[in-house]
Coordinates of C-alpha atoms in Angstrom, one line a residue:
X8 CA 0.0 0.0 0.0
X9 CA 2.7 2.0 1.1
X10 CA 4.3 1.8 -2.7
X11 CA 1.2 2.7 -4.1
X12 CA 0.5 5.9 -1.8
X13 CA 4.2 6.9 -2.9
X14 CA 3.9 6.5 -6.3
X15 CA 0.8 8.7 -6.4
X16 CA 2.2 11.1 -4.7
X17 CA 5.5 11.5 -7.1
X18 CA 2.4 12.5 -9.9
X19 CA 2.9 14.9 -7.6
X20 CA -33.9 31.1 8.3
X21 CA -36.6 31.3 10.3
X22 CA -39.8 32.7 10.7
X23 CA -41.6 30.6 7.5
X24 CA -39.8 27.3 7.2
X25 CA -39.0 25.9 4.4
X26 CA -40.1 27.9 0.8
X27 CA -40.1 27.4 -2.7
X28 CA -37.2 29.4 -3.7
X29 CA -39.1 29.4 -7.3
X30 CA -41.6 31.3 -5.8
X31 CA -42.4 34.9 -7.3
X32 CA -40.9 37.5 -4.9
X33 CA -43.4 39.6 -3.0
X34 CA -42.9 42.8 -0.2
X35 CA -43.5 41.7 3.4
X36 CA -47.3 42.5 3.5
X37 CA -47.5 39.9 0.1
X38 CA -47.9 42.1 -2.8
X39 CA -45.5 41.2 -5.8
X40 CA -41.9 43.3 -6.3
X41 CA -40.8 44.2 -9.6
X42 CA -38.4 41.8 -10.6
X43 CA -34.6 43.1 -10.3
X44 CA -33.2 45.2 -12.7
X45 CA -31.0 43.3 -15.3
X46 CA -31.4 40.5 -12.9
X47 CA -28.6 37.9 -14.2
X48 CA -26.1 40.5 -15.9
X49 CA -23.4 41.0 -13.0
X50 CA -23.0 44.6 -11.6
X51 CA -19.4 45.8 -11.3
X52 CA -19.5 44.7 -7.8
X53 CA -20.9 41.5 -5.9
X54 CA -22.6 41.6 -2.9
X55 CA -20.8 39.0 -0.9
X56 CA -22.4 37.2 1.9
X57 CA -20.1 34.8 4.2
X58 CA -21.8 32.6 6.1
X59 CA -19.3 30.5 8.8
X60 CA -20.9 27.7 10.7
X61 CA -19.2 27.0 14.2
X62 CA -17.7 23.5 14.8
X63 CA -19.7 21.5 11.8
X64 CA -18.2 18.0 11.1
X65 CA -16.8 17.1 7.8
X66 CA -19.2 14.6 7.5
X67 CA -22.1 16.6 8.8
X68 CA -24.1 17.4 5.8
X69 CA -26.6 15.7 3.3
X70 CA -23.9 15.2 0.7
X71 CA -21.4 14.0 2.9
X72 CA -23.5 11.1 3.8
X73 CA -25.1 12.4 7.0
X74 CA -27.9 11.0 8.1
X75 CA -28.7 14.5 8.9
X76 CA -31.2 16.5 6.7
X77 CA -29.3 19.9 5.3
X78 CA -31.7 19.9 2.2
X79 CA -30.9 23.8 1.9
X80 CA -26.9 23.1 2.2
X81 CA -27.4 20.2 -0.7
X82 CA -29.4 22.4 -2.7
X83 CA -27.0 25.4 -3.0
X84 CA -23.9 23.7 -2.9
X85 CA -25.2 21.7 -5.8
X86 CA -26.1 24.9 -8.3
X87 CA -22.8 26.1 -7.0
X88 CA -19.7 25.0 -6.3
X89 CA -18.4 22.5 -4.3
X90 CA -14.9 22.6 -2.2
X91 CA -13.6 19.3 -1.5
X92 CA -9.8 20.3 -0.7
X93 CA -10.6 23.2 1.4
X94 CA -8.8 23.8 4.5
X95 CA -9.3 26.1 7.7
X96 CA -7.6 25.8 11.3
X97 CA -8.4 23.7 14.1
X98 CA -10.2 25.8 16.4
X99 CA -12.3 29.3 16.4
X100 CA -9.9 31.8 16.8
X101 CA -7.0 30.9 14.5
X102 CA -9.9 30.0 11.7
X103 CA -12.1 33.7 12.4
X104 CA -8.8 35.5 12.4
X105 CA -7.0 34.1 9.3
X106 CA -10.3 34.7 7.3
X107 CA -10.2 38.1 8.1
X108 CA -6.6 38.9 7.6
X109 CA -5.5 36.7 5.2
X110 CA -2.4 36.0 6.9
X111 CA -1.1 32.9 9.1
X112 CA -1.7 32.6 12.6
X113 CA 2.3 32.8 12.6
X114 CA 2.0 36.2 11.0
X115 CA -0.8 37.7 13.9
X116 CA 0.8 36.4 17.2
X117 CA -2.1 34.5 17.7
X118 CA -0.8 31.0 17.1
X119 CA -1.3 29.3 20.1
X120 CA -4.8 28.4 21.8
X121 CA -8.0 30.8 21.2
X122 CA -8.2 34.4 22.9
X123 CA -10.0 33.6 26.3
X124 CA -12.9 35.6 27.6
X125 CA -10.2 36.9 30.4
X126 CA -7.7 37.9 28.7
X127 CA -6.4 40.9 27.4
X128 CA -5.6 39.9 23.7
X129 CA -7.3 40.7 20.7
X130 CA -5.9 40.4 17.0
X131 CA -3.2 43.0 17.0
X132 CA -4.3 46.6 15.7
X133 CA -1.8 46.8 12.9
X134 CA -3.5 44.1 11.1
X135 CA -5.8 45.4 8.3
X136 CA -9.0 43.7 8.1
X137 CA -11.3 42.4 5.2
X138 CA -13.9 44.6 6.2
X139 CA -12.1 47.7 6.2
X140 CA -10.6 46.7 2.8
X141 CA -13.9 46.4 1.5
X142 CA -15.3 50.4 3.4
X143 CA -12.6 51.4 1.0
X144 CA -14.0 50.6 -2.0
X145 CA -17.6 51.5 -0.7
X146 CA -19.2 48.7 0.7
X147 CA -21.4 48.7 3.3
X148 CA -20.2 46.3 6.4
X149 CA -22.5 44.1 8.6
X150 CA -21.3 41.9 10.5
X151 CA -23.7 39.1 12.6
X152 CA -22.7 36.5 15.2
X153 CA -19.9 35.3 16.8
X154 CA -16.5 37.4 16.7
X155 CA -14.0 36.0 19.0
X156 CA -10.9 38.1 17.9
X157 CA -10.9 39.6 21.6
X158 CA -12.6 42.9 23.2
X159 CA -10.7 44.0 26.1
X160 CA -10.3 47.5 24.5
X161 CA -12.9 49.2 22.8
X162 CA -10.1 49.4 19.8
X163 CA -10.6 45.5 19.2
X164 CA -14.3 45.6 18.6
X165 CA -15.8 44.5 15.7
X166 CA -17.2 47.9 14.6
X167 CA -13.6 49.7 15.3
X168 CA -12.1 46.8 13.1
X169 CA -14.4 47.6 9.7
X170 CA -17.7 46.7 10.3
X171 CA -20.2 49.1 9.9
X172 CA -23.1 47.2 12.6
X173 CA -22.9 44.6 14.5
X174 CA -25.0 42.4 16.1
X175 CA -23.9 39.2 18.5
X176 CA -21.7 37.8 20.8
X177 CA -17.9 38.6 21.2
X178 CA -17.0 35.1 22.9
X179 CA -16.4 31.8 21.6
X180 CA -19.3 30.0 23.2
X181 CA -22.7 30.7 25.6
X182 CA -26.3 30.1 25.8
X183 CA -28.1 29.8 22.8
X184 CA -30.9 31.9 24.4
X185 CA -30.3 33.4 27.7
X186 CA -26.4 34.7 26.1
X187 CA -24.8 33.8 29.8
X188 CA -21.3 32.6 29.7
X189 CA -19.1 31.7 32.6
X190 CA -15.8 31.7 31.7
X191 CA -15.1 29.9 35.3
X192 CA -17.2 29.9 38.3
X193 CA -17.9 32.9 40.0
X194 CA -17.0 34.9 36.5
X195 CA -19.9 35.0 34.5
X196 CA -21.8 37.6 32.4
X197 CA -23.8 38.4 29.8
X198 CA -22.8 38.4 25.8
X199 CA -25.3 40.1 23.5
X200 CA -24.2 43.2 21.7
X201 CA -25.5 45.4 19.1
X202 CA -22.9 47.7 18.4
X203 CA -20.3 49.1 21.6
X204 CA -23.2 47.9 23.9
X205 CA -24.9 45.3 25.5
X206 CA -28.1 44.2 23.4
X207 CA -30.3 44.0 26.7
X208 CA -33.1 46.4 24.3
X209 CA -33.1 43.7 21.7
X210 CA -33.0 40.6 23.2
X211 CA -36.7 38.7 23.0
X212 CA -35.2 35.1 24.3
X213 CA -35.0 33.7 20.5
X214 CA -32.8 31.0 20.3
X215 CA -29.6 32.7 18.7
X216 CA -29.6 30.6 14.8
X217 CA -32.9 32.4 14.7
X218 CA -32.6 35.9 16.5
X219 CA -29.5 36.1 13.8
X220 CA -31.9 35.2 10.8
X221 CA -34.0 37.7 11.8
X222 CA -30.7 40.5 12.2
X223 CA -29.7 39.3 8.4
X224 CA -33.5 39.7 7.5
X225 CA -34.1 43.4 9.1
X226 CA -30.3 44.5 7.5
X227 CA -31.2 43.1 4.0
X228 CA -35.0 45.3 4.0
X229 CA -33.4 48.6 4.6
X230 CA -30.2 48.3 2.7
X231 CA -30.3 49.7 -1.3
X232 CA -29.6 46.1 -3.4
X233 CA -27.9 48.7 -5.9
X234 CA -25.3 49.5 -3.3
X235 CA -22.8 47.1 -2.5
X236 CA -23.3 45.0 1.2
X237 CA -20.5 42.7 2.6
X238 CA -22.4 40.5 5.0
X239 CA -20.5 38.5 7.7
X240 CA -22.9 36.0 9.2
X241 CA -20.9 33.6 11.8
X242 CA -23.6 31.8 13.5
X243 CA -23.1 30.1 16.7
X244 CA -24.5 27.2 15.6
X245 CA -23.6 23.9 16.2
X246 CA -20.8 24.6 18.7
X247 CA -21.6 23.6 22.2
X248 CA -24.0 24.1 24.3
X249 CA -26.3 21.4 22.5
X250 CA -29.2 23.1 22.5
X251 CA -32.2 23.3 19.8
X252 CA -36.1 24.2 19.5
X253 CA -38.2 21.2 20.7
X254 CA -39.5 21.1 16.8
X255 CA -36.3 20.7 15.4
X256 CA -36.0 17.2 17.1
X257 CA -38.8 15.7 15.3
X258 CA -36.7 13.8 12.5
X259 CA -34.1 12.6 15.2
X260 CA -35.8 10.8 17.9
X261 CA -34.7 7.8 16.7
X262 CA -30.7 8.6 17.3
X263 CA -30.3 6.9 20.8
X264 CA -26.8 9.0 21.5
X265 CA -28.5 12.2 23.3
X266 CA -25.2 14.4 22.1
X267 CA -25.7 12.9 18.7
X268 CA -29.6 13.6 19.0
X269 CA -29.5 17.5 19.9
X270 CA -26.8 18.1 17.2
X271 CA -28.8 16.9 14.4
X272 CA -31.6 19.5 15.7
X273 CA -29.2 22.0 15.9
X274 CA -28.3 21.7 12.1
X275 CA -31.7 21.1 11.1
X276 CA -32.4 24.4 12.2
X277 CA -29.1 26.0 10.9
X278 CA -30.0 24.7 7.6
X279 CA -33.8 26.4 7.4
X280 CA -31.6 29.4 8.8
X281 CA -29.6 29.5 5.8
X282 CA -32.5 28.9 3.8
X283 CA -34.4 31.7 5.3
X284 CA -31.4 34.3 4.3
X285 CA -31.6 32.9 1.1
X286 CA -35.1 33.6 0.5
X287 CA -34.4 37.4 2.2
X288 CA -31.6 37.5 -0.6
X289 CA -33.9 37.2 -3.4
X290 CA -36.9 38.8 -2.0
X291 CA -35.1 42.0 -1.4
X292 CA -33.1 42.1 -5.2
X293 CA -29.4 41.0 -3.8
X294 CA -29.5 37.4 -4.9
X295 CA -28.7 38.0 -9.1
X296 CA -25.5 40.0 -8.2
X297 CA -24.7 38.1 -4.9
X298 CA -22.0 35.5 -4.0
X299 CA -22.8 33.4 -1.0
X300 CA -20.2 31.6 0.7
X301 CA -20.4 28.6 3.3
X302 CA -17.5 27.4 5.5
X303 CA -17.0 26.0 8.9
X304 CA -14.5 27.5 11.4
X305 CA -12.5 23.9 12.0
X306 CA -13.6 20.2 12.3
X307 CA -16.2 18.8 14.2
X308 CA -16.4 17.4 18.2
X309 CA -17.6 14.0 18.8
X310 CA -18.0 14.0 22.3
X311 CA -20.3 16.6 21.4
X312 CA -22.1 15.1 18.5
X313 CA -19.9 16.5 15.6
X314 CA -18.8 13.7 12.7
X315 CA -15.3 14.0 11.0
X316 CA -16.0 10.3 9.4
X317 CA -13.9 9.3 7.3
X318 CA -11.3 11.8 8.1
X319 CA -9.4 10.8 11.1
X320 CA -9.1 13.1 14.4
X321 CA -11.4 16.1 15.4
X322 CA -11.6 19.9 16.5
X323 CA -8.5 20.9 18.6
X324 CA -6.3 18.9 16.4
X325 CA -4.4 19.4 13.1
X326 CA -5.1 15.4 11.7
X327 CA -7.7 16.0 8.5
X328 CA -10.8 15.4 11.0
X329 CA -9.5 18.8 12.5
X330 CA -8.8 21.2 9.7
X331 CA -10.7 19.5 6.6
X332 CA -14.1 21.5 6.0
X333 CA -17.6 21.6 4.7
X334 CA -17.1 24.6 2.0
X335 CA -18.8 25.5 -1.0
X336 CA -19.9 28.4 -3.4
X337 CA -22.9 29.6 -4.4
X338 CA -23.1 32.3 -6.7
X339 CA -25.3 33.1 -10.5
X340 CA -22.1 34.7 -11.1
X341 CA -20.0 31.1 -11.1
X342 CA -19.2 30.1 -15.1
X343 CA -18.9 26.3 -14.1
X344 CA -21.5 26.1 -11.6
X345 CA -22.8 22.6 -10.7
X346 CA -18.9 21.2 -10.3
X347 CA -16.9 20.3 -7.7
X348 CA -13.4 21.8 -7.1
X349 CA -10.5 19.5 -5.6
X350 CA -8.4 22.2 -5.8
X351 CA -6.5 23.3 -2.6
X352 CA -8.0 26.1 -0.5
X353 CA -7.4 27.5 2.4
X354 CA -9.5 29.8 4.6
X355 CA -6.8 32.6 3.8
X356 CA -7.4 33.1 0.2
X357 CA -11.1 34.5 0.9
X358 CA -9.3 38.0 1.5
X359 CA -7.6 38.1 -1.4
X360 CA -10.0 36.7 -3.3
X361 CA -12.9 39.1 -2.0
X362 CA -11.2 42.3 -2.4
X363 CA -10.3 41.6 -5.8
X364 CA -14.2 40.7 -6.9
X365 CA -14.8 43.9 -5.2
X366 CA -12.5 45.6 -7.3
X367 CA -10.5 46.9 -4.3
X368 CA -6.5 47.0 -3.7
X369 CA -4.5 45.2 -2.0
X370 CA -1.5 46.9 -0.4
X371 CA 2.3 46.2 -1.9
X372 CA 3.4 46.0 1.6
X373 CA 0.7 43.7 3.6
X374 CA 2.2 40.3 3.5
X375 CA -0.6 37.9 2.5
X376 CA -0.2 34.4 3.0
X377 CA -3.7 34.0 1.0
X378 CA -4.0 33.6 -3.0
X379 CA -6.7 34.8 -5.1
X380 CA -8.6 31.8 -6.4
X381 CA -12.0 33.2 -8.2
X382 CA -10.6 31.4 -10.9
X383 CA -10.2 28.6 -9.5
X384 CA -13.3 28.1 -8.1
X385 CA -15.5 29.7 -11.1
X386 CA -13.5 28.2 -14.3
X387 CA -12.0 24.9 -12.8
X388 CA -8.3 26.5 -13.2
X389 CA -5.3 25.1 -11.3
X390 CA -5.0 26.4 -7.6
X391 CA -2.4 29.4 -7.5
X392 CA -1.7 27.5 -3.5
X393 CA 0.5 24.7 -3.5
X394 CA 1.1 24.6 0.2
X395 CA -0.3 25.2 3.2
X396 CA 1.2 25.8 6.9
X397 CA -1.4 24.1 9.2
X398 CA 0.6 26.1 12.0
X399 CA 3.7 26.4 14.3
X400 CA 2.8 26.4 18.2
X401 CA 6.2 27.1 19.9
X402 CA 4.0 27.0 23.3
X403 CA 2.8 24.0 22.8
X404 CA 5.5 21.5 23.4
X405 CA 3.8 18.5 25.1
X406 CA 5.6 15.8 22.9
X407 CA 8.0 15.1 25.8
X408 CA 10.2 12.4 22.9
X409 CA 10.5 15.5 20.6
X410 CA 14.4 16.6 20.1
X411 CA 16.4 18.4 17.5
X412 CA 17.8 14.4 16.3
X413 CA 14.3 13.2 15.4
X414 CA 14.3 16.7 13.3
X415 CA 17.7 15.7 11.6
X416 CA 19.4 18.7 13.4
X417 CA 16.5 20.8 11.2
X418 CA 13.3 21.1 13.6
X419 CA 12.9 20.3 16.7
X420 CA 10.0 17.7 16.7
X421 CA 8.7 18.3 20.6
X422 CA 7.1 21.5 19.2
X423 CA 3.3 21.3 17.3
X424 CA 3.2 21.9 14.2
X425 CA 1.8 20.7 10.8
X426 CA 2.1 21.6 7.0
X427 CA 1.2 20.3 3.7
X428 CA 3.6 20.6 0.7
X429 CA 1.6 19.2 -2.9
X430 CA 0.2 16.0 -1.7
X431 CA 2.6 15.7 1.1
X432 CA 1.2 16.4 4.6
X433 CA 4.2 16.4 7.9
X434 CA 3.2 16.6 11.8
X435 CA 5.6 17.1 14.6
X436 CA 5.0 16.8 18.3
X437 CA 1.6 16.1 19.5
X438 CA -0.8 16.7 17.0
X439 CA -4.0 15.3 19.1
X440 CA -6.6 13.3 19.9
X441 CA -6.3 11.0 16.7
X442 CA -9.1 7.8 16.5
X443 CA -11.3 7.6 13.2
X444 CA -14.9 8.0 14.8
X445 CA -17.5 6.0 12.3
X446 CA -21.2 6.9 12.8
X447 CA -21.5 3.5 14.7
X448 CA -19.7 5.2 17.8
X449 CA -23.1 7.1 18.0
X450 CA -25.7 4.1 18.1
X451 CA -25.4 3.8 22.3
X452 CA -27.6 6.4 24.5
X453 CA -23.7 8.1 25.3
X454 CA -20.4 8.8 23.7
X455 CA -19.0 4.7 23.3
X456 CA -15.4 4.8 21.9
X457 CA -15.6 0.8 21.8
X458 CA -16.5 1.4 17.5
X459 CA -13.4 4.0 17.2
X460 CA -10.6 2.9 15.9
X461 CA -7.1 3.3 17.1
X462 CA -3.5 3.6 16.2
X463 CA -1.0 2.8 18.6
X464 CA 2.0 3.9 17.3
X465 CA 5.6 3.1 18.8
X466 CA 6.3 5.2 21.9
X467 CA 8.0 8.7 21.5
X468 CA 6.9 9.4 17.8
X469 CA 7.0 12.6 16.9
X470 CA 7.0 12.8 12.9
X471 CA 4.6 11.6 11.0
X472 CA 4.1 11.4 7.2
X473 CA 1.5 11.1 5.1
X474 CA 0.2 11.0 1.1
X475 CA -2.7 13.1 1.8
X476 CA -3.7 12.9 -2.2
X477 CA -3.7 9.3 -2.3
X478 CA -4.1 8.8 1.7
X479 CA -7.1 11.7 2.9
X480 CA -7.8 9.3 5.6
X481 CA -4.5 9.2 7.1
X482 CA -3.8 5.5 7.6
X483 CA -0.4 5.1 6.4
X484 CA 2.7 6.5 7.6
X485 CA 5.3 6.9 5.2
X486 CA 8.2 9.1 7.6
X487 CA 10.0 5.9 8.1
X488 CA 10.4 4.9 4.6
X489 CA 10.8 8.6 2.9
X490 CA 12.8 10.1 5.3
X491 CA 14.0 12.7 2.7
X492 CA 10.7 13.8 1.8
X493 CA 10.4 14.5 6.0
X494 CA 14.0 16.3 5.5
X495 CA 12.3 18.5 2.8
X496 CA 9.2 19.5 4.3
X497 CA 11.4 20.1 8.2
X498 CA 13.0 22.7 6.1
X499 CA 10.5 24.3 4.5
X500 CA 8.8 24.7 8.6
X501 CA 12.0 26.3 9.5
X502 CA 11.9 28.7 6.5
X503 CA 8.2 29.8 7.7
X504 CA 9.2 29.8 11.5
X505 CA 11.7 32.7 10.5
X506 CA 9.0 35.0 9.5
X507 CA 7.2 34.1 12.7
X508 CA 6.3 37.2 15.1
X509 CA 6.2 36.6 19.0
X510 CA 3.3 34.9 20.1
X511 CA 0.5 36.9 21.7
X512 CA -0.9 34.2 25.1
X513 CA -1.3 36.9 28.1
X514 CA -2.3 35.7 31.2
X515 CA -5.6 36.5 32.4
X516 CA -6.5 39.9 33.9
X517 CA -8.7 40.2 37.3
X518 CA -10.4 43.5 35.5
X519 CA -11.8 41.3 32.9
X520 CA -14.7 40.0 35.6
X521 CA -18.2 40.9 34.0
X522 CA -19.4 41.9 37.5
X523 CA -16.6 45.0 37.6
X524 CA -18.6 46.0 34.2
X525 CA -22.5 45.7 35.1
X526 CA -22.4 42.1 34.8
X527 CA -21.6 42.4 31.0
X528 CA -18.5 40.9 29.6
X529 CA -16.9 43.4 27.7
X530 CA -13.6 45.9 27.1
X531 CA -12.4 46.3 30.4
X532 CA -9.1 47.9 29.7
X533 CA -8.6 52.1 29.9
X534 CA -6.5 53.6 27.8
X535 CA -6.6 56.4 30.2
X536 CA -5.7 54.7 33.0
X537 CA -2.7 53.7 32.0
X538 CA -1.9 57.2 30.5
X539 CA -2.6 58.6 34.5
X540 CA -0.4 55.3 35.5
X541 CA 2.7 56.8 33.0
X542 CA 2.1 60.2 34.1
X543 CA 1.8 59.1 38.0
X544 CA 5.0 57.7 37.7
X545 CA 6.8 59.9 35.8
X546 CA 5.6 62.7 38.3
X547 CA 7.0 60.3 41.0
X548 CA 10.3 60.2 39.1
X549 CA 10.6 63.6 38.9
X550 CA 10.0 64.9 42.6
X551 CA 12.4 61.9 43.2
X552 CA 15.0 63.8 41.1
X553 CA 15.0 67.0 42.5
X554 CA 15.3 65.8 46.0
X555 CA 18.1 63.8 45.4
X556 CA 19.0 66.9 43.6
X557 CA 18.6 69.4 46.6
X558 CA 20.7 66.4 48.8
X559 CA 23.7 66.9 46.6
X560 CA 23.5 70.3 46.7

């Protein structure tokens, strides 16, 4: 098998249901709309509406083989196009914050872990964003859902960082409809915003795939379809807590595995969601000059009902089951729409890519890792991306058998880290929980890891190799027998790691407590505080100066 992998590789929405999207387009009291004008010739520039689902499994949707209904995901994914080499990053942060910059975690600081509720990080300030790009160029921003890229200055919010409105939460997870989060006990608060401030005025309860429909729904009526909109929709959904409306159950009561169970609801209603925001996009004359695009933030959770199967792995971890996503297109702009694009992608090329549809520029000096690849996705081209860092974690060193020697004197292999090269893919370190979880380990009433299958590999590995072309499901490893295909790929992490800014992991800060901020998590951190700090002790300095001065005298 191995020969054969080798040889390969040297080739080298909510408030109606479910509609008819055929339906003729009629004004919210029912009387028909004139259709849109020149509806099918493109405008100069797209509407562009990114939709990012939160922890979705590979295998979690209907043309991946779920057993889950996503007849709205099937539906557009199959009139556009479908990405079935398309990368993003393990976890939420890393995934949210290379879509919006275009550039590698290694290139923001923010390599390492997610930004926690406590502390004060955010993606660095100097970083120009997607949204701000697009302002240029005269788009109008809105931006619903979850942000995490950190909030502990008013600087880092979502509307300082290019979004004209926003609406939603700014941590990783909460309650679907009260919008509590307690980050530990004792250090809890509430996370609704619209805008700088907390949403108390417009929360109604609604469970949060559906209050965000509704957001999408009330931005899309009062926006001109002739202008422009950039709409960032990063639902919440399916990430934990697993919770759904009752209704949404009704297809799933015969999944025994309760996780499993409240999952499937949680799509189901993502899906109508989705569908919902499609409907609003035609209704309201976007949809002919509109490019709509699906992604999830990293791999799915099976302790938590997610499905990676076949891939091997899950969320947190950088084997395929981690970083391998549901993706697709969906656009009356597309020329070859219907296809499927094996092409490699990666979450950083939607900058690029976006700008450039929006006939925007892209700075000579802002070091992009992402490629524009409109072409490749409308016209079937070649991928201008050959390569792909997964990421360097220089914190994260918990392969206690990694040294320097396993790296050939070129990496040290105790650090994480992961790339892909062509159809070569190299770990080092500890890349993570990595059984194969088949859809049987979700037939008992709770999570059963008898059905997963396991590796056990000899103790202290630290490198592994795979054909990922010939090999997506990551069952042979080929290090030992291509040992200068590990040599070429070692060097090519070491060339990356020397463009590599410091990590930013601070540790948490006591002022981040929601109850020091009217029970509200939220920016905690005063610019002018530590301007009165500077100036205190510069004062200080200075008395102590002269009085040392009048002693010598």
């Amino acid at each position: 098998v191995a020969a054969v992998l080798a040889g390969l590789s040297l080739l080298s929405l909510l408030t109606c249901g479910y509609l008819a999207w055929g339906s003729r387009r009629t004004g919210p009291g029912g009387t028909p709309l004139a259709e849109e004008p020149g509806a099918g010739a493109p405008r100069s520039q797209p509407h562009i509406i990114f939709i990012l689902a939160d922890d979705q499994g590979f295998r979690d949707v209907g043309y991946h083989g779920s057993e889950i209904r996503t007849p709205t995901l099937d539906k557009l994914a199959a009139e556009g196009v479908k990405l079935e080499n398309y990368y993003v990053q393990p976890m939420c942060t890393p995934s949210r914050s290379q879509l919006i910059t275009g550039k590698y975690q290694i290139h923001t600081g923010l390599q390492h872990s997610i930004i926690r509720p406590t502390q004060p990080n955010c993606l660095p300030l100097d970083n120009v964003t997607l949204p701000q790009k697009l302002k240029e160029v005269g788009y109008s921003t809105h931006m619903v859902g979850k942000w995490h890229l950190g909030f502990y200055r008013r600087e880092c919010m979502p509307t300082q960082r290019g979004f004209d409105s926003f609406f939603g939460s700014l941590l990783g997870s909460g309650d679907y409809y009260t919008h509590f989060k307690c980050d530990s006990p004792g250090i809890c608060g509430y996370d609704l915003y619209e805008n700088d401030n907390a949403a108390w005025d417009h929360d109604t309860g609604i469970y949060s795939t559906q209050m965000y429909t509704q957001k999408v729904q009330q931005i899309l009526a009062s926006h001109d379809p002739g202008k422009p909109i950039f709409l960032y929709i990063a639902y919440q959904a399916v990430h934990s807590p697993l919770q759904a409306p009752g209704r949404y159950f009704e297809h799933y009561r015969s999944i025994n595995n309760i996780n499993r169970r409240r999952y499937a609801a949680m799509l189901a209603c993502l899906d109508e969601a989705i569908n919902n925001v499609t409907l609003a996009l035609k209704e309201y004359g976007y949809y002919e000059n509109s490019i709509i695009i699906y992604s999830s933030d990293n791999g799915g959770q099976p302790m938590a009902g997610g499905s990676n199967w076949p891939l091997r792995g899950s969320k947190g971890t950088y084997w395929e089951g981690g970083i391998r996503a549901v993706g697709f297109v969906h656009s009356p702009l597309l020329k070859n729409k219907g296809s499927v694009c094996k092409e490699l992608v990666h979450i950083t090329d939607w900058f690029p890519t976006l700008i450039t549809l929006a006939e925007g520029q892209i700075d000579e000096d802002i070091q992009l890792d992402g490629y524009d690849i409109w072409e490749t996705i409308s016209e079937g081209r070649r991928s201008p991306r050959v390569d792909i860092l997964h990421n360097i974690d220089p914190i994260y060193t918990k392969a206690k058998n990694g040294s320097w020697a396993a790296g050939y004197g070129i990496w040290n292999t105790a650090i994480q880290s992961a790339i892909r090269v062509n159809h070569w893919k190299l770990l080092t370190g500890n890349p993570g929980y990595s059984d194969w979880v088949p859809p049987q380990a979700f037939s008992n009433a709770g999570p059963n890891r008898w059905h997963n299958e396991r590796v056990s590999w000899s103790a202290g590995k630290t490198v592994w190799l795979f054909n990922i072309t010939a090999d997506p499901y990551e069952r042979v490893d080929l290090s030992a027998r291509y040992p200068d295909v590990v040599k070429q790929l070692l060097r090519r992490l070491s060339q990356f790691n020397k463009t590599a800014v410091p990590v930013r992991y601070p540790p948490k800060d006591p002022r981040s407590n929601p109850k020091l901020n009217g029970g509200v998590w939220g920016p905690w951190f005063k610019e002018d505080e530590k301007k009165k700090k500077s100036d205190k002790s510069k004062g200080a300095s200075k008395q102590k100066k002269s009085k040392n001065k009048k002693k010598a005298n």
